[in-house]
Coordinates of C-alpha atoms in Angstrom, one line a residue:
X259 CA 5.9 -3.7 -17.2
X260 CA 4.1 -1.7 -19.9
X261 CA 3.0 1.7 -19.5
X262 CA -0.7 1.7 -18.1
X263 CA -3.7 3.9 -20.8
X264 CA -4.1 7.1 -19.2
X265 CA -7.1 7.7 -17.2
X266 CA -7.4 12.0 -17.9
X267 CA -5.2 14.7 -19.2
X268 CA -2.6 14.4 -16.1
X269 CA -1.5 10.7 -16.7
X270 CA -2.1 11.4 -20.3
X271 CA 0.7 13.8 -20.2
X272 CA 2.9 11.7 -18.0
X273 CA 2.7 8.8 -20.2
X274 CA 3.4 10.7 -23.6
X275 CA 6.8 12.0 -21.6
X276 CA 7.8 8.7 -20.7
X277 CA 6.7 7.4 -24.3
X278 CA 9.2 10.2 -25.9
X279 CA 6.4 12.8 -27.0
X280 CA 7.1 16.4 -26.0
X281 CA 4.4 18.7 -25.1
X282 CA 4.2 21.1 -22.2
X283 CA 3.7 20.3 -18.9
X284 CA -0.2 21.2 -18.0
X285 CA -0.5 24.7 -16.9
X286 CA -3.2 23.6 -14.6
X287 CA -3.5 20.5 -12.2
X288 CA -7.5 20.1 -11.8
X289 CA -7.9 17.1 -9.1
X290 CA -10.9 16.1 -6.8
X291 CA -9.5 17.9 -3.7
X292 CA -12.6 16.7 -1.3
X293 CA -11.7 12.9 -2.1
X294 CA -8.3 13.0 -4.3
X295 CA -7.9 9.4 -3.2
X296 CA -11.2 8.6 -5.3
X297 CA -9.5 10.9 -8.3
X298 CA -8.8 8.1 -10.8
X299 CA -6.5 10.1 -12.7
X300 CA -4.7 11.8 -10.1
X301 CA -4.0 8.2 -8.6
X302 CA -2.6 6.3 -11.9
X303 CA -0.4 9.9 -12.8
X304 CA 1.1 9.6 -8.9
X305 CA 1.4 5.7 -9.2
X306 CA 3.1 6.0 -12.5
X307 CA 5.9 9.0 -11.5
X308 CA 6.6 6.6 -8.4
X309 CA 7.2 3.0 -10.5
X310 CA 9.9 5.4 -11.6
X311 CA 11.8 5.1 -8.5
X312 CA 11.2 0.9 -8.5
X313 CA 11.3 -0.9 -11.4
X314 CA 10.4 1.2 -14.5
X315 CA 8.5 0.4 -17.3
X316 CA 9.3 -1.3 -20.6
X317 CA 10.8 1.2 -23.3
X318 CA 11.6 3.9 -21.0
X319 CA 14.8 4.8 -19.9
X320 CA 16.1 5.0 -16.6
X321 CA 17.0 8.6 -16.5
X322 CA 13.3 9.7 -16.8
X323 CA 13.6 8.7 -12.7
X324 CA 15.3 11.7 -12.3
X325 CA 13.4 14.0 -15.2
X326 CA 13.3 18.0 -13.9
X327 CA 9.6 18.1 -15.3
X328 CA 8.6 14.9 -14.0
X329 CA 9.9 15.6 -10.9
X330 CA 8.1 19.2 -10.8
X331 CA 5.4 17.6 -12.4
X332 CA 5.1 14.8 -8.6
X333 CA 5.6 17.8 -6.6
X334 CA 2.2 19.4 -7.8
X335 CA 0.5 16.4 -8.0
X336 CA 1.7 15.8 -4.7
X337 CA 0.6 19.2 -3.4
X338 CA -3.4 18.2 -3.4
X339 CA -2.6 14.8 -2.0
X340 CA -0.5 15.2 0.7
X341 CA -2.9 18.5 2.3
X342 CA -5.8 16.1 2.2
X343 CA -4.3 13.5 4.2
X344 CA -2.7 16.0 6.8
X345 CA -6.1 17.5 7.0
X346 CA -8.2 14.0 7.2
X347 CA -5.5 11.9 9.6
X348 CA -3.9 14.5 11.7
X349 CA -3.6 12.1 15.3
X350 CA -4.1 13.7 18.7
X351 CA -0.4 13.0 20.4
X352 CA -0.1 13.0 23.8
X353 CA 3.1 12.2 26.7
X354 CA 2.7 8.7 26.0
X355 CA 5.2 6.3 24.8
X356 CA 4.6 6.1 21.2
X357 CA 3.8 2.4 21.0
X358 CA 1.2 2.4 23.4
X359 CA -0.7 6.1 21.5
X360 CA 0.3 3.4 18.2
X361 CA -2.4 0.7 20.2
X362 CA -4.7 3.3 21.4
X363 CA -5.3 4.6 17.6
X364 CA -5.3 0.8 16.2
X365 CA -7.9 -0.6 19.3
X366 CA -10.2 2.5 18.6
X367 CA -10.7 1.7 14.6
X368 CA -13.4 0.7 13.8
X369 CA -13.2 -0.4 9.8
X370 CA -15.7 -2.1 7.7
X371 CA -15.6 -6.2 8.1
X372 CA -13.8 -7.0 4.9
X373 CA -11.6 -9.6 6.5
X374 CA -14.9 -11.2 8.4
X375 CA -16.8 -11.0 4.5
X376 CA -13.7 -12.7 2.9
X377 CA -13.6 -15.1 5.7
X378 CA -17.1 -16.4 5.8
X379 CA -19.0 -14.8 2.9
X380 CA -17.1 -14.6 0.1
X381 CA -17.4 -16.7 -2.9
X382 CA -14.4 -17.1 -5.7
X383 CA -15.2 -14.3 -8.0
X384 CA -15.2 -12.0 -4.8
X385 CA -11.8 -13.6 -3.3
X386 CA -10.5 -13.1 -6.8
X387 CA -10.9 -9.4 -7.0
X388 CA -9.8 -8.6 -3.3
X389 CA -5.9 -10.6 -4.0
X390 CA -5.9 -8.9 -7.6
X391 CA -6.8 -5.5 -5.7
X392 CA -4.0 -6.5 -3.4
X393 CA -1.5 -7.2 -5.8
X394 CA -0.8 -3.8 -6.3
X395 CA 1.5 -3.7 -3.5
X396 CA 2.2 -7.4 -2.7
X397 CA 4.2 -7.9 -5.6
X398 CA 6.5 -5.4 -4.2
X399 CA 5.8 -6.2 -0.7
X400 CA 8.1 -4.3 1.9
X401 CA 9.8 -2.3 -1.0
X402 CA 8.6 1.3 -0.3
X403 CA 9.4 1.2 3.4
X404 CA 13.0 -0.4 2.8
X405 CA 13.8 3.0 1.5
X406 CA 13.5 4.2 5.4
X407 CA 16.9 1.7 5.9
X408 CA 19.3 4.3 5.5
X409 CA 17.8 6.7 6.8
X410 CA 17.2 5.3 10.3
X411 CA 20.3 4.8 12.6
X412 CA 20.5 2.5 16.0
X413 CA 18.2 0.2 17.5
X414 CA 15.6 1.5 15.0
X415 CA 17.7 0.8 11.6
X416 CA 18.6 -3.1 13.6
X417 CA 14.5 -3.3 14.0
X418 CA 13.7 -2.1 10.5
X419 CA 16.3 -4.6 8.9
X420 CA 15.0 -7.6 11.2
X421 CA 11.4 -7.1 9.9
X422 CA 12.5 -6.4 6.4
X423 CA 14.5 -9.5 6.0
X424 CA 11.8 -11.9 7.5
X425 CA 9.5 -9.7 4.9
X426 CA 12.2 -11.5 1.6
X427 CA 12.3 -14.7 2.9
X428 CA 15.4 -14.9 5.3
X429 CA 17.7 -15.1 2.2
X430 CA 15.4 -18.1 1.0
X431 CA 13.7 -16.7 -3.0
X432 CA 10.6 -18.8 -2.5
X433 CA 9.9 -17.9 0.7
X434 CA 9.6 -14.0 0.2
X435 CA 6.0 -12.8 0.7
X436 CA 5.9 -11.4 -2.7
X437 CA 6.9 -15.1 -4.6
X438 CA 4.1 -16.5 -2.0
X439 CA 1.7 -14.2 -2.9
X440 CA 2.2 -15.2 -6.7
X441 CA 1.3 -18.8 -5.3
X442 CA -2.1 -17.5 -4.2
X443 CA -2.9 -15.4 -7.5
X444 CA -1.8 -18.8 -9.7
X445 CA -4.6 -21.1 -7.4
X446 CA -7.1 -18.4 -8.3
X447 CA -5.6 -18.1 -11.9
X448 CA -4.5 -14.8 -12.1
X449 CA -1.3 -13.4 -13.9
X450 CA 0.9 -12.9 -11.3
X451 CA 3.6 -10.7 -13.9
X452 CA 4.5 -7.5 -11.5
X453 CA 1.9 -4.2 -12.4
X454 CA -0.3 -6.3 -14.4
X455 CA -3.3 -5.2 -13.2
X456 CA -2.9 -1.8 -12.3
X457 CA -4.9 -0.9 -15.1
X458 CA -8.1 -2.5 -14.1
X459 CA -7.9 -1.5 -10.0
X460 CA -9.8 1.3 -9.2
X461 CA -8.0 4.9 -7.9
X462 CA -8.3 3.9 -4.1
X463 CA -5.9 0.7 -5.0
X464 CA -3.4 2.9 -6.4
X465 CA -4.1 5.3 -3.3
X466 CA -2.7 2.7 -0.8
X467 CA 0.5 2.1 -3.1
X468 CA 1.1 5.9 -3.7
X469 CA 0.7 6.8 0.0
X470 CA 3.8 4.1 1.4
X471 CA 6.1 5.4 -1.7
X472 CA 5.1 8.9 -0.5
X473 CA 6.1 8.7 2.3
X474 CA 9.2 6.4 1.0
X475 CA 10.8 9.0 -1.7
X476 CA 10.3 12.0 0.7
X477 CA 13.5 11.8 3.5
X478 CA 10.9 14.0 5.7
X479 CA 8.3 11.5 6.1
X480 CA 10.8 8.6 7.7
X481 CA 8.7 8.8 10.8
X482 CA 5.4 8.6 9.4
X483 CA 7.2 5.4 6.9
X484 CA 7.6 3.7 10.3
X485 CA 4.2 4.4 11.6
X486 CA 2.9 3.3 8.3
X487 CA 5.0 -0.1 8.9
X488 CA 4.0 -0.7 12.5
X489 CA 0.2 -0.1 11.7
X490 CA 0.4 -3.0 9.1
X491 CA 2.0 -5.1 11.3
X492 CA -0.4 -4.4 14.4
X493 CA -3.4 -4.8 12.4
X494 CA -2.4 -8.2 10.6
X495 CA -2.2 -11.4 12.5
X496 CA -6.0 -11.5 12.9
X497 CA -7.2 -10.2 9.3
X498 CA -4.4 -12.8 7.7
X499 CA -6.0 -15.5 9.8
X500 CA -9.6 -14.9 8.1
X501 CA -8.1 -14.0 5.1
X502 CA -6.3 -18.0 5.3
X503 CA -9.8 -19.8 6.5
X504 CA -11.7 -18.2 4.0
X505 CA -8.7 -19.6 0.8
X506 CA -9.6 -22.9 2.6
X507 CA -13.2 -22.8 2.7
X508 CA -13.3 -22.3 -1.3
X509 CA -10.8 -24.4 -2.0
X510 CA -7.0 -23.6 -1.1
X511 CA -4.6 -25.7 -0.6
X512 CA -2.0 -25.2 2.1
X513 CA 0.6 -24.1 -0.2
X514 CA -1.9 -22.0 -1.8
X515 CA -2.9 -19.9 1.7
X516 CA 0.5 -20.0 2.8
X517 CA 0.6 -16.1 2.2
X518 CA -1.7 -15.5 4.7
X519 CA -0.8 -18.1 7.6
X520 CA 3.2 -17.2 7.0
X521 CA 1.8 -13.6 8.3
X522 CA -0.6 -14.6 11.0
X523 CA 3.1 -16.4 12.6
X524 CA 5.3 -13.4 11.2
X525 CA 3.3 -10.3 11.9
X526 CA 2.7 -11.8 15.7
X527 CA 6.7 -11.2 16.2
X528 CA 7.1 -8.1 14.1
X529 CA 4.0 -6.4 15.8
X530 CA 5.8 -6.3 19.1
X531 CA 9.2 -5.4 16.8
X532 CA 7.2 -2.6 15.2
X533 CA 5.6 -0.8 18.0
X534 CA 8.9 -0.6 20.5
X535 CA 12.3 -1.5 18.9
X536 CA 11.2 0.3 15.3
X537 CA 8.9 3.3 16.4
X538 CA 9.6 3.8 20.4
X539 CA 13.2 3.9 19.4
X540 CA 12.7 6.1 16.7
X541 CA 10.7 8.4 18.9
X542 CA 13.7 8.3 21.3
X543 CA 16.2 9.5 18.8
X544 CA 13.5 12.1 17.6
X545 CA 11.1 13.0 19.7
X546 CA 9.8 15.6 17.5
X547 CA 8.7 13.2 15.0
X548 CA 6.0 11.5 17.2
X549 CA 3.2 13.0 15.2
X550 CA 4.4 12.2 12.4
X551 CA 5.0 8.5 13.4
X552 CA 0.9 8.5 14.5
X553 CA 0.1 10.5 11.4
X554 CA 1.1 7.4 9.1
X555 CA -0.4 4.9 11.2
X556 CA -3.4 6.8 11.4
X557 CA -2.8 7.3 7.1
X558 CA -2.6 3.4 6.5
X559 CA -5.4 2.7 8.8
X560 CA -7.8 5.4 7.1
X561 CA -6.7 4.4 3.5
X562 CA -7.8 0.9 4.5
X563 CA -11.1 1.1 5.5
X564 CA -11.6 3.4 2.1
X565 CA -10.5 0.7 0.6
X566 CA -12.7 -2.0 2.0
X567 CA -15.6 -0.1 2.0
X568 CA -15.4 0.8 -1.6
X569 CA -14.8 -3.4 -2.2
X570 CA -17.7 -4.3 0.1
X571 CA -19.9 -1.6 -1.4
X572 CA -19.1 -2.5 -5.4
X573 CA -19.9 -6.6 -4.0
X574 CA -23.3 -5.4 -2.4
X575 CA -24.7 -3.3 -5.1
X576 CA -23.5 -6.9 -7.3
X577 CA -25.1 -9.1 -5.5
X578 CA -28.5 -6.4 -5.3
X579 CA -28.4 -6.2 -8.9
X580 CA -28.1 -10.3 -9.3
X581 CA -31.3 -10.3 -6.9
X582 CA -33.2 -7.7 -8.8
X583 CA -32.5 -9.6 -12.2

């Protein structure tokens, strides 16, 4: 993958690093602290320093994972981001197992209608953008929280593995979510190379990558990686299931939708996997971390519906536009 154009003077220094230019570090990190996940710059610098930990980017050498100023240079970044979310998605916890406070937050969301737009609305220039949007992460699907793995122990590690390895296919290549998602971004001819479009995709795209590796590359946040996890997989059979009749109203074959019926089967099982074996018996070992567990639920839920309402907002003002003309 090549290195993305900067969007501001904080990627801009990131990239000229990883591209061999020396100049200092900024002195000063100037972010949009009342929405940093809006902060275009902010985002692509954070989604950047993190691809270090994955798979890299062409002409840069490994080592720069481990960089002293590029680490230094996260940890302020870092610093703006992570006290907005603890501020904006701090859950109310209570004596109650874990898995059913996990339900209680999930059954009280109320998030913009992307799935019911894509499902019944949409047309192909619209279901285009929302799978390039979501190739961000589904090209690397269940990467970031596979770093929780070895850091789990029990019942919980045996819960995390069994989701994970349904998650690459059961050993099979083509059956891995990410090689079927490539199927759906060929039908709708769209490069499905890994990063590709990261720099088209607005800042709140990179915001819903940057928040799982977060939580992934920091050893502190394993219970809010498994809350993170179980609020994907308790909020996905239905979405998946509009997401699938809307490919098949404009056109998709059933090879082509198979990404989205493969999780309307999957995430049915790995909800129920999720909520008790993964986070109940992670809040059994640690009971200290329940907050934390309903802090990154309550993280992916809230990045979601920023992310669907800026979609559904950029389509509207479109199609007003398309009207007034």
């Amino acid at each position: 993958m090549q290195l993305p154009p900067p969007r501001g003077p904080l990627s801009a220094w990131l990239i000229g690093r990883l591209e061999g230019r020396g100049s200092p570090m900024p002195s000063s990190i100037t972010v949009d602290r009342t929405s940093p996940w809006a902060d275009e710059d902010l985002q692509l610098a954070l989604w950047c320093c993190y691809e270090l930990h994955y798979r890299g980017f062409d002409g840069v050498t490994p080592d720069a994972e481990w960089d002293p100023e590029i680490l230094a240079f996260r940890a302020r970044l870092e610093k703006p981001w992570s006290e907005w979310l603890t501020s904006s998605f701090q859950p109310v916890v209570t004596d109650d197992p874990v898995s059913r406070q996990l339900r209680e937050l999930i059954d009280t969301d109320d998030g913009p209608p992307l799935a019911a737009h894509l499902h019944r609305h949409a047309d192909l220039d619209q279901f285009r953008e929302f799978v390039r949007n979501r190739s961000i992460y589904q090209l690397k699907e269940a990467d970031p929280h596979s770093f929780g793995i070895p850091r789990l122990d029990g019942p919980a590690k045996a819960a995390l593995v069994e989701i994970q390895a349904d998650e690459y296919g059961g050993g099979r290549p083509e059956r891995m979510h990410a090689e079927l998602f490539r199927t759906t971004m060929r039908w709708l001819g769209l490069d499905d190379t890994y990063g590709h479009y990261v720099p088209d995709v607005p800042a709140v795209t990179l915001a819903i990558s940057n928040l799982m590796s977060y939580f992934a590359v920091h050893r502190r946040w394993v219970g809010a990686l498994v809350g993170h996890l179980a609020a994907l997989e308790m909020t996905s059979t239905l979405p998946n299931r509009r997401y699938a009749a809307g490919a098949a109203r404009l056109g998709a074959s059933e090879a082509q939708a198979r990404y989205f019926t493969e999780h309307v089967e999957a995430d049915a099982v790995h909800e129920q996997i999720a909520a008790h074996d993964l986070c109940d018996g992670y809040a059994a070992q640690h009971p200290e971390a329940a907050g934390d567990i309903l802090f990154g639920a309550a993280c992916s839920l809230g990045l979601d519906n920023l992310f669907a309402r800026d979609l559904l907002a950029r389509w509207t003002a479109t199609t007003s536009q398309q009207v007034a003309s």
